[in-house]
PDB file of C-alpha atoms in Angstrom:
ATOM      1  CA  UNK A1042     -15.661 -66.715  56.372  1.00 43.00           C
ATOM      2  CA  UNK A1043     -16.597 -69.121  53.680  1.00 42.00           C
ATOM      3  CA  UNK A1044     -14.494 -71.934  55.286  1.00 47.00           C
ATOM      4  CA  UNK A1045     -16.872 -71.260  58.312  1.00 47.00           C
ATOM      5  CA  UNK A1046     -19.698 -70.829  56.790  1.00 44.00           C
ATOM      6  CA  UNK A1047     -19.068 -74.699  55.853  1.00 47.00           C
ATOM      7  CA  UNK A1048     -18.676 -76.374  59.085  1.00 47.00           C
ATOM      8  CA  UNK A1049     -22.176 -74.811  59.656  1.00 49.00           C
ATOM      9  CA  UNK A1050     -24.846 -77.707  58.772  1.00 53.00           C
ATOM     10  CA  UNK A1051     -27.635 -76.058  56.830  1.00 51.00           C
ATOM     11  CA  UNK A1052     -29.836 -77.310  59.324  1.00 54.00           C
ATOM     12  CA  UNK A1053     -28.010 -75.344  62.401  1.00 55.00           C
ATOM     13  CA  UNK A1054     -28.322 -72.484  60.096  1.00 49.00           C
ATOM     14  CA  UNK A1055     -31.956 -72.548  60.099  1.00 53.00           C
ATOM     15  CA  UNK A1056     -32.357 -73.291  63.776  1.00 55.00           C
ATOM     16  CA  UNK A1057     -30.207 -70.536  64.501  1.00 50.00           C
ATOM     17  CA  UNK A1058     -31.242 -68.174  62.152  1.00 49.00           C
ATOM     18  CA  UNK A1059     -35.313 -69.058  63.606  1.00 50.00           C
ATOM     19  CA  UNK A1060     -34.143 -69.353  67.491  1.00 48.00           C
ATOM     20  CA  UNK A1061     -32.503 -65.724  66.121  1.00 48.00           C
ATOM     21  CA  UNK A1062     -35.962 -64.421  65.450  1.00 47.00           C
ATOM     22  CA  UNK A1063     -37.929 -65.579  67.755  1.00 50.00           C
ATOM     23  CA  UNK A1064     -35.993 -63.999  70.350  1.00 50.00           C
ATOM     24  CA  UNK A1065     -35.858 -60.734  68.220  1.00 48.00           C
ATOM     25  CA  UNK A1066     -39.818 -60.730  68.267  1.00 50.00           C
ATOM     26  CA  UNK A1067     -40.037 -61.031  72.057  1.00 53.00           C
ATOM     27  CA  UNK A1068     -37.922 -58.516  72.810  1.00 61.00           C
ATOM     28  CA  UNK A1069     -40.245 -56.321  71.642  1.00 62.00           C
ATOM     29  CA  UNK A1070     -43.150 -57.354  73.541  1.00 70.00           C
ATOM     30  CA  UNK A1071     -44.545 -55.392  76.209  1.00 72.00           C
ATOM     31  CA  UNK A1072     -47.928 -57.313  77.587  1.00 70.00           C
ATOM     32  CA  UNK A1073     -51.205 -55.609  78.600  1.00 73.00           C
ATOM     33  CA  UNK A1074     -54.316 -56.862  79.555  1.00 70.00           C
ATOM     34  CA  UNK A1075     -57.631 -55.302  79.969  1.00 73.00           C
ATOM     35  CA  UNK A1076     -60.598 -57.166  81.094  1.00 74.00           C
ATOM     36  CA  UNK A1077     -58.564 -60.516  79.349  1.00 71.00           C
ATOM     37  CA  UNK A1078     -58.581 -58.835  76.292  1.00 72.00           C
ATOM     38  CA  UNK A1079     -54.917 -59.151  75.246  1.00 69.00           C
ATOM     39  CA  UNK A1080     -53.467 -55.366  74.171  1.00 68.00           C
ATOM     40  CA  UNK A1081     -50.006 -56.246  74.411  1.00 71.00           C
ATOM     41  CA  UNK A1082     -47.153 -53.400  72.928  1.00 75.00           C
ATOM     42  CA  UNK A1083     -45.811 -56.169  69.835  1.00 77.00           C
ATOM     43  CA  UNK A1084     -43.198 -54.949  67.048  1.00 79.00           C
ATOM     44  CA  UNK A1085     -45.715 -53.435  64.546  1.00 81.00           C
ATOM     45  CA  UNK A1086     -47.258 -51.272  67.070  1.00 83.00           C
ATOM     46  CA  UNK A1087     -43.925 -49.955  67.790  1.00 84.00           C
ATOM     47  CA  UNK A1088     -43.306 -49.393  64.161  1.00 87.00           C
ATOM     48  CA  UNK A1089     -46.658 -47.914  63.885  1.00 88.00           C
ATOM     49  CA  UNK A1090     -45.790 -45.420  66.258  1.00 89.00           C
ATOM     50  CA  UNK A1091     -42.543 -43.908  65.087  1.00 90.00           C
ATOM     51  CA  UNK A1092     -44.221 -43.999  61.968  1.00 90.00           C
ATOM     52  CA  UNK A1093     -46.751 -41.588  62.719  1.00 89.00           C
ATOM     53  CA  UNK A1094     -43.751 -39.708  64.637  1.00 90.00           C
ATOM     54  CA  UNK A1095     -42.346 -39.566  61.396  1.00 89.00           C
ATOM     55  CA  UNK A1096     -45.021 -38.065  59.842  1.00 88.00           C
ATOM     56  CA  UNK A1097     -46.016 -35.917  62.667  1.00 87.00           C
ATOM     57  CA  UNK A1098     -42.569 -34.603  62.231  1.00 83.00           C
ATOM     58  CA  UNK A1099     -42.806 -33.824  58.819  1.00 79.00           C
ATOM     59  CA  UNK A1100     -46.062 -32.485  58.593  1.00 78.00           C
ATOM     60  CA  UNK A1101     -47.080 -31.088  61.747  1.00 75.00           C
ATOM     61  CA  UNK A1102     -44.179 -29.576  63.369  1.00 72.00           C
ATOM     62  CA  UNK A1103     -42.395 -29.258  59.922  1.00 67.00           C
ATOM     63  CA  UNK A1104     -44.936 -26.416  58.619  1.00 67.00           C
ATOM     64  CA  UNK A1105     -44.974 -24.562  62.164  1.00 68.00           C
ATOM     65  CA  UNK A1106     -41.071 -23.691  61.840  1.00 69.00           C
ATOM     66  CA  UNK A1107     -40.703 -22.133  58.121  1.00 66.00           C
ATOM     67  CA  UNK A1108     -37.917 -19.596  57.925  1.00 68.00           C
ATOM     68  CA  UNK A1109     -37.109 -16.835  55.487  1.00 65.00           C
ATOM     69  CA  UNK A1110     -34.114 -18.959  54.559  1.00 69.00           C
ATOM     70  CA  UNK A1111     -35.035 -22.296  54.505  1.00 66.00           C
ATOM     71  CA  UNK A1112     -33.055 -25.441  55.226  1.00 69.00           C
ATOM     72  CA  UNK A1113     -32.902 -28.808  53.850  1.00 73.00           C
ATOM     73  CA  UNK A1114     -35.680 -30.087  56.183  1.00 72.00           C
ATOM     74  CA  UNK A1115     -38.157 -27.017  55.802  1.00 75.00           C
ATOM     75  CA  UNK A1116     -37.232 -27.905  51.920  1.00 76.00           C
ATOM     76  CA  UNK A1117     -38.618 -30.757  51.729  1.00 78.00           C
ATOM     77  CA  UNK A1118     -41.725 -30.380  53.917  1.00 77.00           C
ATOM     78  CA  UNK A1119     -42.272 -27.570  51.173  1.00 78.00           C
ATOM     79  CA  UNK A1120     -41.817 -30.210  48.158  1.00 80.00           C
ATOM     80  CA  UNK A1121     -44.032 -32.301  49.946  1.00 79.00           C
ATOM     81  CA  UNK A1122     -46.937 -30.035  50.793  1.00 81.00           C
ATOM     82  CA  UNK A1123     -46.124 -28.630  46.812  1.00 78.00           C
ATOM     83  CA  UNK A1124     -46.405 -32.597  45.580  1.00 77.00           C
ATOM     84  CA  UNK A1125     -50.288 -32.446  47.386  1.00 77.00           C
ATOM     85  CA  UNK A1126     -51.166 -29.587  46.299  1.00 77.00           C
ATOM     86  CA  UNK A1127     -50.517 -30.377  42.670  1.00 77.00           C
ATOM     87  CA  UNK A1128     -50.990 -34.224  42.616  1.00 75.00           C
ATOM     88  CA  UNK A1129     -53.399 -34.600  45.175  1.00 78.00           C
ATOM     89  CA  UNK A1130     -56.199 -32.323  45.644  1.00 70.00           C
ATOM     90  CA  UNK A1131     -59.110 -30.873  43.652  1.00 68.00           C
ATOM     91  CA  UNK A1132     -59.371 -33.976  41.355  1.00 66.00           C
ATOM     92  CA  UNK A1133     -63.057 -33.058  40.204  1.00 66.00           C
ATOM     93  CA  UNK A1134     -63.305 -29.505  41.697  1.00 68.00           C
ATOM     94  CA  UNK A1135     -61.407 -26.744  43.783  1.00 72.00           C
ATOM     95  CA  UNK A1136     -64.195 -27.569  46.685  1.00 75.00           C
ATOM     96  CA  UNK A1137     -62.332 -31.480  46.525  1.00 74.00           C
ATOM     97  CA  UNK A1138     -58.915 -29.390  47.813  1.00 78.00           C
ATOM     98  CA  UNK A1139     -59.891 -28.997  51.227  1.00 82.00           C
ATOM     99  CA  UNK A1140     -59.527 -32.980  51.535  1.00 84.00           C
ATOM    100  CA  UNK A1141     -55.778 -32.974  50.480  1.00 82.00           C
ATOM    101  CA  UNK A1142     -54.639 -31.806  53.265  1.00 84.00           C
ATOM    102  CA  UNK A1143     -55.971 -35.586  54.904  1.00 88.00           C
ATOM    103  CA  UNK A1144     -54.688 -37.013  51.525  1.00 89.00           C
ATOM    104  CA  UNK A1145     -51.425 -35.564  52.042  1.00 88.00           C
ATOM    105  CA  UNK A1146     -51.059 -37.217  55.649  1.00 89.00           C
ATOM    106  CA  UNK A1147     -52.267 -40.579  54.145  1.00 91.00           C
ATOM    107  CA  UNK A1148     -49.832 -40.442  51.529  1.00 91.00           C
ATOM    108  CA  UNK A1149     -46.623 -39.438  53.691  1.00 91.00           C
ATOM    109  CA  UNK A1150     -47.723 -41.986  56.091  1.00 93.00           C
ATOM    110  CA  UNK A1151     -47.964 -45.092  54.150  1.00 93.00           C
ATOM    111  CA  UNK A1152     -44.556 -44.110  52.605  1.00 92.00           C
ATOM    112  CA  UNK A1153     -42.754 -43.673  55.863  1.00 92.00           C
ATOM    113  CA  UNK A1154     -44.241 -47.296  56.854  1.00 92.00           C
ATOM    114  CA  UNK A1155     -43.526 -48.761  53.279  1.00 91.00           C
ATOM    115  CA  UNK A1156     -40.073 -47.013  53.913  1.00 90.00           C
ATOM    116  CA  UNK A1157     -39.016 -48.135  57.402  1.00 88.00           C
ATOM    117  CA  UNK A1158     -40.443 -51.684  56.113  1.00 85.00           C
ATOM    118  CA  UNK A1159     -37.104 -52.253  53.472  1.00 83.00           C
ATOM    119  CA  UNK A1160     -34.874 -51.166  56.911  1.00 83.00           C
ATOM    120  CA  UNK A1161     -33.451 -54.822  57.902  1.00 77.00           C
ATOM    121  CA  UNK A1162     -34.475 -55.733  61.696  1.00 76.00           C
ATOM    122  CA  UNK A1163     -37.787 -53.291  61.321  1.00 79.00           C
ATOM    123  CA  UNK A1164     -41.411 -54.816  60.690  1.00 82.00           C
ATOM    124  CA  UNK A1165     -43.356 -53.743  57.399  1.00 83.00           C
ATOM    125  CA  UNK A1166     -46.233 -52.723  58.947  1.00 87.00           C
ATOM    126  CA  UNK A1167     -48.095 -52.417  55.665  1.00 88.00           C
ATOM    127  CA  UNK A1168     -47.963 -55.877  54.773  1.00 86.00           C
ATOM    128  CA  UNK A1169     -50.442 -56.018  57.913  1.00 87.00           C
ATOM    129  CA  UNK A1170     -53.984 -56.930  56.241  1.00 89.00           C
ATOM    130  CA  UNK A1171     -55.683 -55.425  59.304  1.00 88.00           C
ATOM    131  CA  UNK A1172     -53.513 -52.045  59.118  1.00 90.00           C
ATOM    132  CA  UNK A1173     -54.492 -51.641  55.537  1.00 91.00           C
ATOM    133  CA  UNK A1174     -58.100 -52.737  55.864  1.00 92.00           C
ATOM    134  CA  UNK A1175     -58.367 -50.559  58.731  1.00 92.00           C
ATOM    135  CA  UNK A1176     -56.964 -47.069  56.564  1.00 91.00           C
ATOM    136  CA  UNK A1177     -59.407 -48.441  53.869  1.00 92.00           C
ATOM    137  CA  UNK A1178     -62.468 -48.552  56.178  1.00 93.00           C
ATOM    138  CA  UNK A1179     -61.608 -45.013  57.442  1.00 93.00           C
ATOM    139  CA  UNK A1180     -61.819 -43.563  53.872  1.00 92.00           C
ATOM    140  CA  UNK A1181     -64.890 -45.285  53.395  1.00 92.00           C
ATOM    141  CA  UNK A1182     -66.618 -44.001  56.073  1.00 93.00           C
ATOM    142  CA  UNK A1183     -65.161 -40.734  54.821  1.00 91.00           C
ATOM    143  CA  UNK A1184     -66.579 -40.998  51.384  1.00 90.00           C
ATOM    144  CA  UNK A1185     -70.190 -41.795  52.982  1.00 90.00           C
ATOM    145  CA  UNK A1186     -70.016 -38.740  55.369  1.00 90.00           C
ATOM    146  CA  UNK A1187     -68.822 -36.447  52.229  1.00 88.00           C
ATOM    147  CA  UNK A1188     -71.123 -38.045  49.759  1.00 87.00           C
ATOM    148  CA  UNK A1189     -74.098 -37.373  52.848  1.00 88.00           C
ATOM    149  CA  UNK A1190     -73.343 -34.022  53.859  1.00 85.00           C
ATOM    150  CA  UNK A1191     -73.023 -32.401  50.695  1.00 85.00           C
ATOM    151  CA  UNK A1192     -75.857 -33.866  48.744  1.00 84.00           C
ATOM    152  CA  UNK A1193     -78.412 -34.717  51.084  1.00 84.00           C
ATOM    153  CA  UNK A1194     -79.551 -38.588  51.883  1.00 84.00           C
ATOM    154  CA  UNK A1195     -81.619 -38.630  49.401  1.00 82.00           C
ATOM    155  CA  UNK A1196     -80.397 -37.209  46.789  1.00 84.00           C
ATOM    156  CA  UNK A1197     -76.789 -38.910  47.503  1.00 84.00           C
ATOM    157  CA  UNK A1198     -78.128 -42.664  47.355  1.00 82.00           C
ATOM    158  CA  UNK A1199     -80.082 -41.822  44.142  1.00 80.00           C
ATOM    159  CA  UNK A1200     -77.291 -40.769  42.326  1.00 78.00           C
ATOM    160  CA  UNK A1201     -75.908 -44.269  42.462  1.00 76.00           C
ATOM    161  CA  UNK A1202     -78.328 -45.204  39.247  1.00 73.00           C
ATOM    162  CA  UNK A1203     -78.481 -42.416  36.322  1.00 72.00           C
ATOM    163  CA  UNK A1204     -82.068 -41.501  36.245  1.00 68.00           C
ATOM    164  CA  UNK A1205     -82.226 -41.669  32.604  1.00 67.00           C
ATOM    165  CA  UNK A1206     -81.279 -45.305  32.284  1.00 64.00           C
ATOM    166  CA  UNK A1207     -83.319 -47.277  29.019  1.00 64.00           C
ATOM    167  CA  UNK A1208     -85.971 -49.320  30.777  1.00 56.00           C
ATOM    168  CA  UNK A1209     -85.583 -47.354  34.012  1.00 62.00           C
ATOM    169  CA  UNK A1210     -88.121 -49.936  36.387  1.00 68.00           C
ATOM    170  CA  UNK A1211     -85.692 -52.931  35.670  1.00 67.00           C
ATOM    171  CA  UNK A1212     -82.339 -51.373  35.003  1.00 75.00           C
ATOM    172  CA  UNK A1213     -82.153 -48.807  37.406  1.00 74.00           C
ATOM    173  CA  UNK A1214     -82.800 -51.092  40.381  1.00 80.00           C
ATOM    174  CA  UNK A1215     -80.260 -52.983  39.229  1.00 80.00           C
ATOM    175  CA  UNK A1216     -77.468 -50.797  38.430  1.00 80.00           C
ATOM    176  CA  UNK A1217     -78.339 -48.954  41.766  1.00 80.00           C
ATOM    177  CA  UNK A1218     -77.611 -52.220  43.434  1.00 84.00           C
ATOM    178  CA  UNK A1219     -74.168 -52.913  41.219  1.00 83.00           C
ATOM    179  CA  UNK A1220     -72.843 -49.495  42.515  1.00 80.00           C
ATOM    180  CA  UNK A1221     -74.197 -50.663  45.711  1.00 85.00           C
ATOM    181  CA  UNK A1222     -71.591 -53.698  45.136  1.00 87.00           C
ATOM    182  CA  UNK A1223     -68.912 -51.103  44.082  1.00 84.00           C
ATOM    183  CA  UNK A1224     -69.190 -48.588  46.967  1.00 84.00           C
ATOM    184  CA  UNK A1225     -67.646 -51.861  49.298  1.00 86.00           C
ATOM    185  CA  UNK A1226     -65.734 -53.310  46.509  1.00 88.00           C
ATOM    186  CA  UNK A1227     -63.589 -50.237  47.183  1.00 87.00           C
ATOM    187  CA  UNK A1228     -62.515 -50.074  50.452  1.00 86.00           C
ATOM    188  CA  UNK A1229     -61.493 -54.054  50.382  1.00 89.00           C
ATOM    189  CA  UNK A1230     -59.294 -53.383  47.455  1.00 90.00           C
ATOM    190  CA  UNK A1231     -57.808 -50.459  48.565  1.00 90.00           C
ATOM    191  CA  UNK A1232     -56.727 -52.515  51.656  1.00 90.00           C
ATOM    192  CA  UNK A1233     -55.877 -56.178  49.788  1.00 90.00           C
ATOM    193  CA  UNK A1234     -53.544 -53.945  47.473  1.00 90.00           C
ATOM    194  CA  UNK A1235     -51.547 -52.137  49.415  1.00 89.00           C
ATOM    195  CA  UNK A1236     -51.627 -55.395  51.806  1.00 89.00           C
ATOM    196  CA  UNK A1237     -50.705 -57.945  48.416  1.00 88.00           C
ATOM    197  CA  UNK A1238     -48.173 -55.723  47.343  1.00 87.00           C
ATOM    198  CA  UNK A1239     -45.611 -54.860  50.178  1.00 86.00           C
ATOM    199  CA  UNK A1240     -46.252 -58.528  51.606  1.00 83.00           C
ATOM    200  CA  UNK A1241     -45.230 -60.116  48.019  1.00 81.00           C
ATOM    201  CA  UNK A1242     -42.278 -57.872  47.679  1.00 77.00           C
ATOM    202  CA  UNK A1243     -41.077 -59.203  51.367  1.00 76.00           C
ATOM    203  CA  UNK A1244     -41.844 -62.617  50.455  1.00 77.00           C
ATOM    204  CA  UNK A1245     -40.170 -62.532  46.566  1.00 78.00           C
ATOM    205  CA  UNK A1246     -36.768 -61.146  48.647  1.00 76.00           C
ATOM    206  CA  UNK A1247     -37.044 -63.833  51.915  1.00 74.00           C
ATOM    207  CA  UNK A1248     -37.779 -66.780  49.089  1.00 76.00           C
ATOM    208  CA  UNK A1249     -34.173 -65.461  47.349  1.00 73.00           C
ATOM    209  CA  UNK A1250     -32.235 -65.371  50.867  1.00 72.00           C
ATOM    210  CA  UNK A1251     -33.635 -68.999  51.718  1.00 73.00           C
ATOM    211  CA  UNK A1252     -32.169 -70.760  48.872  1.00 73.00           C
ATOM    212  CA  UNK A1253     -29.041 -69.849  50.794  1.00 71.00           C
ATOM    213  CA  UNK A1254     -30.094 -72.478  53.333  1.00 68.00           C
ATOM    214  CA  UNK A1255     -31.651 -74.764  51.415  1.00 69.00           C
ATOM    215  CA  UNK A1256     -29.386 -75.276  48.755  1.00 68.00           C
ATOM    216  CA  UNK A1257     -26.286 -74.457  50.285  1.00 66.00           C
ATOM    217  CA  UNK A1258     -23.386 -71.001  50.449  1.00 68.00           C
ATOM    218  CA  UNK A1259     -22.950 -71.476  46.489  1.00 68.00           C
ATOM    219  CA  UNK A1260     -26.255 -70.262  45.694  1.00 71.00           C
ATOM    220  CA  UNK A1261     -25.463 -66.936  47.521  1.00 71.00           C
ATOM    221  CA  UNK A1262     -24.183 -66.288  44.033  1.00 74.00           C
ATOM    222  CA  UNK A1263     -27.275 -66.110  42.327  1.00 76.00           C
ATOM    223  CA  UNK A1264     -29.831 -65.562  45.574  1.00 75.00           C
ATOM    224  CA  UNK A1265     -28.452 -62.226  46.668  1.00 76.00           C
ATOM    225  CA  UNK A1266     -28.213 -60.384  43.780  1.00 79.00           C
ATOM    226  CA  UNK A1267     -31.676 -60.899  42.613  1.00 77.00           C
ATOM    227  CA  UNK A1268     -32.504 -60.414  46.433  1.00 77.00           C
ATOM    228  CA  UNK A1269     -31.160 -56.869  45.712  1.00 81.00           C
ATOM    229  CA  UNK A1270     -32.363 -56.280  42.087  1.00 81.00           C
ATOM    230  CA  UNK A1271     -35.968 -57.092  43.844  1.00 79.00           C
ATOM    231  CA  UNK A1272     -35.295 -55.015  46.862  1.00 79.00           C
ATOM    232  CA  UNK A1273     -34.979 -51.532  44.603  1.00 82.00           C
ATOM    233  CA  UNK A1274     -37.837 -52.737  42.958  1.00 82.00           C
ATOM    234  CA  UNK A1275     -39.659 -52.948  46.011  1.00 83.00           C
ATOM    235  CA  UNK A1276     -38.931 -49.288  46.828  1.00 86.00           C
ATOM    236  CA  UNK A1277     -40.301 -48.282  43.976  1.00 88.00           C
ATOM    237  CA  UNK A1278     -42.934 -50.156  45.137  1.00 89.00           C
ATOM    238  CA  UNK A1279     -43.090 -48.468  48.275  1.00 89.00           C
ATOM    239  CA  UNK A1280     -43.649 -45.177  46.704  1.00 88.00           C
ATOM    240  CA  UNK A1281     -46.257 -46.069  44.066  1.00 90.00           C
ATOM    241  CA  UNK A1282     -48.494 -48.203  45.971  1.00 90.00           C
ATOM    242  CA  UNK A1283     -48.564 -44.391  48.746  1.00 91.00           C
ATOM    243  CA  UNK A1284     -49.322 -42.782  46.065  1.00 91.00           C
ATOM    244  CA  UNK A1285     -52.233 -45.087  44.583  1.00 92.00           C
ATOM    245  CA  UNK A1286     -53.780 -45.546  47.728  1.00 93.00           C
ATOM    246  CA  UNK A1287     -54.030 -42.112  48.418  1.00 91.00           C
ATOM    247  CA  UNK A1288     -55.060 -40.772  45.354  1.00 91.00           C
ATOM    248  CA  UNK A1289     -57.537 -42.944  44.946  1.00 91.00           C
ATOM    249  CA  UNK A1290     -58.873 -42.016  48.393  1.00 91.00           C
ATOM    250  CA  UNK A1291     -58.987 -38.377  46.986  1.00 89.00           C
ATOM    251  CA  UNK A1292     -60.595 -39.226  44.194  1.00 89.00           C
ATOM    252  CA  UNK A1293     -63.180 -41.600  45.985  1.00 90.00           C
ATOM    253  CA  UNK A1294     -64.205 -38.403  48.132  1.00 88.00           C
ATOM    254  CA  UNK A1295     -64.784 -36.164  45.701  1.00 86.00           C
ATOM    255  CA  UNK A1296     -66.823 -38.718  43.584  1.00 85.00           C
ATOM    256  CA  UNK A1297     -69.095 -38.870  46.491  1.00 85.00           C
ATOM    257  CA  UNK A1298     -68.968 -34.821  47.197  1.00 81.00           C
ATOM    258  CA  UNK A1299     -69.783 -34.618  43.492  1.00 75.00           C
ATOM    259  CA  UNK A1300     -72.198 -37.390  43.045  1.00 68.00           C
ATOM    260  CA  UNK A1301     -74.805 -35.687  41.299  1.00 64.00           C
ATOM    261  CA  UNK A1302     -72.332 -33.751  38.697  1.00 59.00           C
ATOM    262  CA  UNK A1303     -70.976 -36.829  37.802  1.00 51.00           C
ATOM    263  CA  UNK A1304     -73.441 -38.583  36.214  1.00 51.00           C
TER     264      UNK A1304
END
């Protein structure tokens, strides 16, 4: 293999290895267009959906088929709902709970997708900017509705200041406007680190594998073993940066369901 390896130039190794992927990408294609606005099938669609089969499976179906004598599946969609339950909900209050079960799903979720991401062939769809930006905008809109609904207009935006602020005609207008600031600061990082994290894992472990071509088979030596030291790493990653992104989304709810208590 090595010998072979050698007659290879490194440069027909990267124009196979690209013409390799290209093809890959197509194959996965399927193209629709509506009113020439292009909604074509690609690869992280496809990924998208079998991860929310996933999930669907676990959740969904998983907690509609409990037996007296459970199995290894029905055990861990127990350990799962158990790991909400405890970790997830009622962050600031038992009224916050009734939100975990959507924290839950968001959590299972962005671990199946962080998951099927570290499978070789598969696409990470959260190293999508748009995917993540687009979960974050969904809890923000969320945390508005909550923070509404419960409080009143009124009484919701004017919690965004303390009322007892030193110097309350300059300050207050000011800090209201800071938390203003902080309400959209939220969603964008919730998004950009989910995003900055899965992408820069892929990207630490493709840099590793390159040298290969680059640099020649000899580096292999060095290259693929930190390629794997980086790739456990990175599904460690994978579970963390679930967890962060949807506790923080539980904990961004109940701030707004609790506004007024929490100043």
């Amino acid at each position: 293999m090595l010998a072979l390896l050698q007659q290879i130039t490194q440069e027909e190794l990267r124009h196979e290895i690209l013409h390799t992927w290209e093809t890959a990408k197509t194959k996965w294609v399927i193209p629709i267009e509506v009113f020439g606005v292009d909604l074509s099938i690609n690869k992280i669609v496809w990924f998208l959906f079998i991860g929310a089969a996933v999930t669907f499976l676990l959740l969904f179906i998983g907690s509609r088929i409990l037996k007296d004598r459970p199995g290894a599946y029905q055990v861990i969609v127990e350990e799962i709902y158990g790991f909400g339950r405890n970790h997830l909900g009622g962050q600031m209050g038992e009224e916050g709970k009734k939100w975990f079960p959507y924290t839950l799903t968001l959590f299972v979720f962005i671990l199946v997708l962080n998951l099927m991401g570290l499978i070789p062939g598969s696409y990470p769809v959260t190293s999508n900017i748009t995917f993540t930006i687009t979960l974050a905008l969904i809890t923000f809109l969320i945390v508005q509705q909550q923070g509404i609904a419960r409080n009143g207009v009124v009484k919701y935006f004017k919690s965004w200041a303390p009322t007892d602020v030193p110097a309350r005609p300059v300050l207050y207008p000011f800090m209201w406007i800071v938390h203003l600031i902080g309400e959209f600061a939220k969603p964008l990082t919730l998004g950009v680190r989910l995003y900055a994290n899965m992408l820069a894992g892929s990207l630490v472990i493709y840099v590793f594998l390159s040298l290969i071509l680059y640099f020649g088979v000899f580096t292999a030596f060095i290259s693929v073993p930190a390629a794997i030291i980086f790739y456990a790493f990175k599904l460690f990653i994978a579970v963390l940066q679930a967890y962060i992104f949807a506790i923080l989304t539980q904990v961004y709810i109940e701030l707004a369901m609790f506004a007024d208590e929490s100043h």
